[in-house]
Tab-separated table of C-alpha atoms in Angstrom:
chain	number	residue	atom	x	y	z
A	300	MET	CA	16.477	12.564	-21.995
A	301	THR	CA	16.847	10.286	-18.942
A	302	ALA	CA	19.650	11.048	-16.942
A	303	ARG	CA	22.724	8.383	-16.726
A	304	VAL	CA	26.053	7.412	-15.637
A	305	ASP	CA	29.289	7.522	-17.594
A	306	HIS	CA	32.864	6.411	-15.724
A	307	ALA	CA	36.397	6.421	-16.168
A	308	VAL	CA	39.064	5.565	-14.437
A	309	THR	CA	42.126	7.383	-13.767
A	310	SER	CA	45.809	6.844	-12.462
A	311	GLY	CA	48.360	8.588	-10.530
A	312	THR	CA	49.031	8.824	-6.564
A	313	PHE	CA	48.174	9.452	-3.404
A	314	SER	CA	49.793	11.272	-0.423
A	315	LEU	CA	49.251	11.560	3.453
A	316	ASP	CA	51.095	11.674	6.488
A	317	GLY	CA	54.711	11.163	4.493
A	318	GLN	CA	53.817	7.894	2.245
A	319	THR	CA	52.649	7.897	-1.514
A	320	PHE	CA	50.642	5.317	-3.150
A	321	ASP	CA	49.737	4.628	-6.507
A	322	VAL	CA	45.921	4.623	-6.891
A	323	ASP	CA	43.838	3.971	-9.553
A	324	ASN	CA	40.434	6.369	-8.789
A	325	ASN	CA	37.100	5.889	-10.439
A	326	VAL	CA	35.158	9.373	-12.213
A	327	TRP	CA	31.315	9.251	-12.187
A	328	VAL	CA	29.167	11.969	-14.503
A	329	VAL	CA	26.248	11.906	-14.083
A	330	GLY	CA	23.745	13.818	-16.521
A	331	ASP	CA	21.850	13.450	-19.975
A	332	ASP	CA	23.012	14.575	-22.993
A	333	ALA	CA	22.928	18.460	-22.223
A	334	GLU	CA	24.371	18.797	-19.012
A	335	CYS	CA	26.129	16.898	-16.085
A	336	VAL	CA	27.971	17.001	-12.529
A	337	VAL	CA	30.960	15.139	-12.532
A	338	VAL	CA	32.013	13.141	-8.864
A	339	ASP	CA	35.743	13.886	-8.183
A	340	ALA	CA	38.329	14.854	-9.698
A	341	PRO	CA	41.518	13.074	-9.237
A	342	HIS	CA	43.982	12.413	-11.487
A	343	ASP	CA	43.846	13.315	-15.592
A	344	VAL	CA	41.607	16.376	-17.191
A	345	ALA	CA	41.454	14.883	-20.302
A	346	ALA	CA	40.437	11.570	-19.174
A	347	ILE	CA	37.779	13.600	-17.110
A	348	LEU	CA	36.331	15.711	-19.955
A	349	ARG	CA	36.561	12.671	-22.461
A	350	ALA	CA	33.655	11.466	-20.378
A	351	VAL	CA	32.027	14.747	-20.249
A	352	GLY	CA	32.366	15.326	-23.691
A	353	ASP	CA	30.105	18.057	-24.658
A	354	ARG	CA	27.955	18.668	-21.743
A	355	ARG	CA	27.437	21.478	-19.401
A	356	VAL	CA	29.210	20.756	-16.199
A	357	VAL	CA	26.689	21.962	-13.512
A	358	ALA	CA	28.911	21.345	-10.280
A	359	ILE	CA	32.149	18.972	-9.596
A	360	LEU	CA	31.289	17.507	-6.601
A	361	ALA	CA	33.882	16.460	-4.083
A	362	THR	CA	33.547	12.842	-1.883
A	363	HIS	CA	36.405	14.604	0.167
A	364	ALA	CA	39.730	15.985	-0.202
A	365	HIS	CA	42.253	13.661	-0.467
A	366	ASP	CA	44.330	14.527	-2.981
A	367	ASP	CA	43.897	11.681	-5.210
A	368	HIS	CA	40.085	12.765	-5.687
A	369	VAL	CA	40.834	16.712	-6.091
A	370	ARG	CA	44.056	16.605	-7.586
A	371	VAL	CA	43.046	18.846	-10.728
A	372	ALA	CA	39.519	19.463	-9.592
A	373	PRO	CA	40.568	23.708	-10.226
A	374	GLU	CA	41.890	22.546	-13.391
A	375	LEU	CA	38.762	20.899	-14.275
A	376	SER	CA	36.569	24.406	-12.780
A	377	ARG	CA	38.458	26.261	-14.953
A	378	ALA	CA	38.110	24.290	-18.151
A	379	THR	CA	34.299	23.868	-17.612
A	380	GLY	CA	33.330	27.034	-15.934
A	381	ALA	CA	31.504	24.310	-12.850
A	382	PRO	CA	32.042	25.341	-9.076
A	383	VAL	CA	33.909	22.675	-6.859
A	384	LEU	CA	31.742	22.042	-3.872
A	385	LEU	CA	32.873	20.685	-0.468
A	386	HIS	CA	31.998	20.158	2.658
A	387	PRO	CA	33.760	22.579	4.859
A	388	ALA	CA	34.469	19.492	7.107
A	389	ASP	CA	37.368	18.864	4.980
A	390	ARG	CA	38.641	22.040	4.180
A	391	VAL	CA	41.697	21.247	6.250
A	392	LEU	CA	42.646	18.581	3.499
A	393	TRP	CA	41.425	20.521	0.475
A	394	ASP	CA	44.375	23.449	1.970
A	395	LEU	CA	46.974	20.445	1.406
A	396	VAL	CA	46.522	20.216	-2.094
A	397	HIS	CA	45.611	23.561	-3.124
A	398	PRO	CA	46.460	25.708	-0.294
A	399	ASP	CA	45.807	29.484	-2.104
A	400	LEU	CA	42.764	28.678	-3.754
A	401	PRO	CA	39.738	27.560	-1.727
A	402	PRO	CA	37.673	25.765	-3.508
A	403	GLY	CA	33.987	26.998	-5.280
A	404	GLY	CA	31.482	26.408	-2.529
A	405	GLU	CA	30.249	24.124	0.195
A	406	LEU	CA	27.997	20.411	0.649
A	407	ALA	CA	25.689	20.484	3.403
A	408	ASP	CA	24.269	17.227	4.686
A	409	GLY	CA	20.303	16.681	3.160
A	410	GLN	CA	21.644	19.781	0.217
A	411	THR	CA	19.858	18.586	-3.099
A	412	LEU	CA	21.529	18.800	-6.136
A	413	PRO	CA	19.734	18.599	-9.250
A	414	VAL	CA	21.076	17.488	-12.570
A	415	ALA	CA	19.477	16.242	-15.895
A	416	GLY	CA	15.648	15.501	-14.750
A	417	THR	CA	16.707	13.912	-11.369
A	418	THR	CA	18.236	14.807	-7.815
A	419	LEU	CA	21.241	13.689	-5.750
A	420	HIS	CA	21.111	13.842	-2.659
A	421	VAL	CA	23.867	14.896	0.035
A	422	LEU	CA	24.945	12.466	2.844
A	423	HIS	CA	27.500	13.962	5.227
A	424	THR	CA	28.825	10.289	6.151
A	425	PRO	CA	32.393	11.453	7.789
A	426	GLY	CA	34.947	8.604	9.121
A	427	HIS	CA	37.249	8.583	6.287
A	428	SER	CA	37.739	12.315	6.092
A	429	PRO	CA	35.762	14.718	8.626
A	430	GLY	CA	33.887	16.133	5.259
A	431	ALA	CA	33.474	12.477	3.714
A	432	CYS	CA	30.306	12.780	1.950
A	433	SER	CA	27.746	10.019	-0.223
A	434	PHE	CA	25.516	11.207	-3.330
A	435	HIS	CA	22.299	9.275	-3.217
A	436	ALA	CA	20.409	9.553	-6.474
A	437	PRO	CA	17.276	8.063	-5.196
A	438	THR	CA	15.559	7.747	-9.013
A	439	LEU	CA	18.737	6.030	-10.393
A	440	GLY	CA	18.876	3.542	-7.834
A	441	MET	CA	22.349	4.044	-6.686
A	442	VAL	CA	24.809	6.169	-4.813
A	443	PHE	CA	28.595	7.363	-5.171
A	444	THR	CA	30.076	6.812	-1.517
A	445	GLY	CA	33.454	7.866	-2.531
A	446	ASP	CA	36.024	6.138	-0.139
A	447	THR	CA	33.612	5.742	2.756
A	448	LEU	CA	31.847	2.399	1.869
A	449	PHE	CA	33.439	-0.305	-0.991
A	450	ALA	CA	32.778	-3.495	-1.708
A	451	GLY	CA	34.558	-5.534	1.100
A	452	GLY	CA	33.774	-2.715	3.962
A	453	PRO	CA	34.590	0.706	4.996
A	454	GLY	CA	37.237	2.817	3.573
A	455	ALA	CA	40.673	3.339	5.400
A	456	THR	CA	40.718	5.216	8.539
A	457	GLY	CA	43.996	4.794	9.940
A	458	ARG	CA	45.146	8.380	8.793
A	459	SER	CA	44.791	11.580	9.851
A	460	TYR	CA	41.572	13.136	10.286
A	461	SER	CA	39.659	9.598	10.244
A	462	ASP	CA	38.427	7.471	12.572
A	463	PHE	CA	37.027	3.894	12.562
A	464	GLY	CA	34.195	4.416	14.753
A	465	THR	CA	33.125	7.500	12.660
A	466	ILE	CA	32.463	5.595	9.607
A	467	VAL	CA	30.827	2.830	10.551
A	468	GLU	CA	27.951	5.116	12.656
A	469	SER	CA	28.337	6.796	8.740
A	470	ILE	CA	28.007	3.262	6.736
A	471	ARG	CA	24.929	1.953	9.360
A	472	GLY	CA	23.418	5.002	9.824
A	473	ARG	CA	23.191	7.084	6.460
A	474	LEU	CA	24.224	4.152	3.583
A	475	LEU	CA	22.672	0.337	5.130
A	476	THR	CA	19.653	2.300	5.653
A	477	LEU	CA	18.807	2.795	1.889
A	478	PRO	CA	17.007	0.496	-0.330
A	479	PRO	CA	19.295	-3.294	-0.160
A	480	GLU	CA	18.958	-2.927	-4.217
A	481	THR	CA	20.638	0.145	-4.701
A	482	VAL	CA	23.910	0.043	-6.559
A	483	VAL	CA	26.877	1.639	-4.414
A	484	HIS	CA	29.431	3.249	-7.167
A	485	THR	CA	32.782	3.678	-5.568
A	486	GLY	CA	35.439	5.707	-4.839
A	487	HIS	CA	37.896	2.747	-5.888
A	488	GLY	CA	37.393	-0.661	-7.349
A	489	ASP	CA	34.146	-2.291	-8.398
A	490	SER	CA	30.875	-1.475	-7.593
A	491	THR	CA	28.775	-3.256	-5.419
A	492	THR	CA	25.312	-3.042	-4.240
A	493	ILE	CA	23.803	-1.716	0.075
A	494	GLY	CA	22.496	-5.607	-0.101
A	495	ALA	CA	25.487	-7.222	-0.695
A	496	GLU	CA	27.371	-5.245	1.784
A	497	ALA	CA	25.176	-4.808	4.771
A	498	PRO	CA	25.010	-8.597	6.338
A	499	HIS	CA	29.307	-7.842	6.735
A	500	LEU	CA	28.939	-5.048	9.220
A	501	PRO	CA	29.186	-7.581	12.153
A	502	ARG	CA	32.538	-9.189	10.756
A	503	TRP	CA	33.832	-5.277	9.760
A	504	LEU	CA	33.369	-4.407	13.481
A	505	ALA	CA	35.672	-7.354	14.543
A	506	ARG	CA	38.278	-6.833	12.983
A	507	GLY	CA	38.052	-3.256	13.843
A	508	HIS	CA	39.378	-1.449	10.333
């Protein structure tokens, strides 16, 4: 059975630095009919479990630890028995959401995560947050970028623990080097491709955000 990607959108809020915003978040489920991984666990456990179905969840992968990406991660972990994996540099943000409950394991740059006959490669892509990670699936021709790269440019860097120069270097050095036909599945909004976004790097640099 060839690995496939299932998708759900859940709605809720994002809060940081004393402000709260309504957001819609993408949830990506990568696997086959037997097993899968879940990329991000934002707002609604029931919606995620519907996308998972009766498959075994190998891991819950956090692209980063802003509350709108990990709010229901512990609940999803309890429901599935799968560990929540997070880059340790984002623990400071995780602890704002779940101060008494650590994640179940760590992500590291270069780590490989096998699932359903394919492999996800962990790319540490900081900038939106210190421990932001993207997950590249070469055999599927796609990368899951969380809030690092969107259709239209880099993720926001105007809040605590973020940095524009860092996110640009992550995108330039880790993402735009992927094959241009690579599909970019993002944390919010529409998917895009590396080839569609790469020509706009100079414009992003000029606008400075």
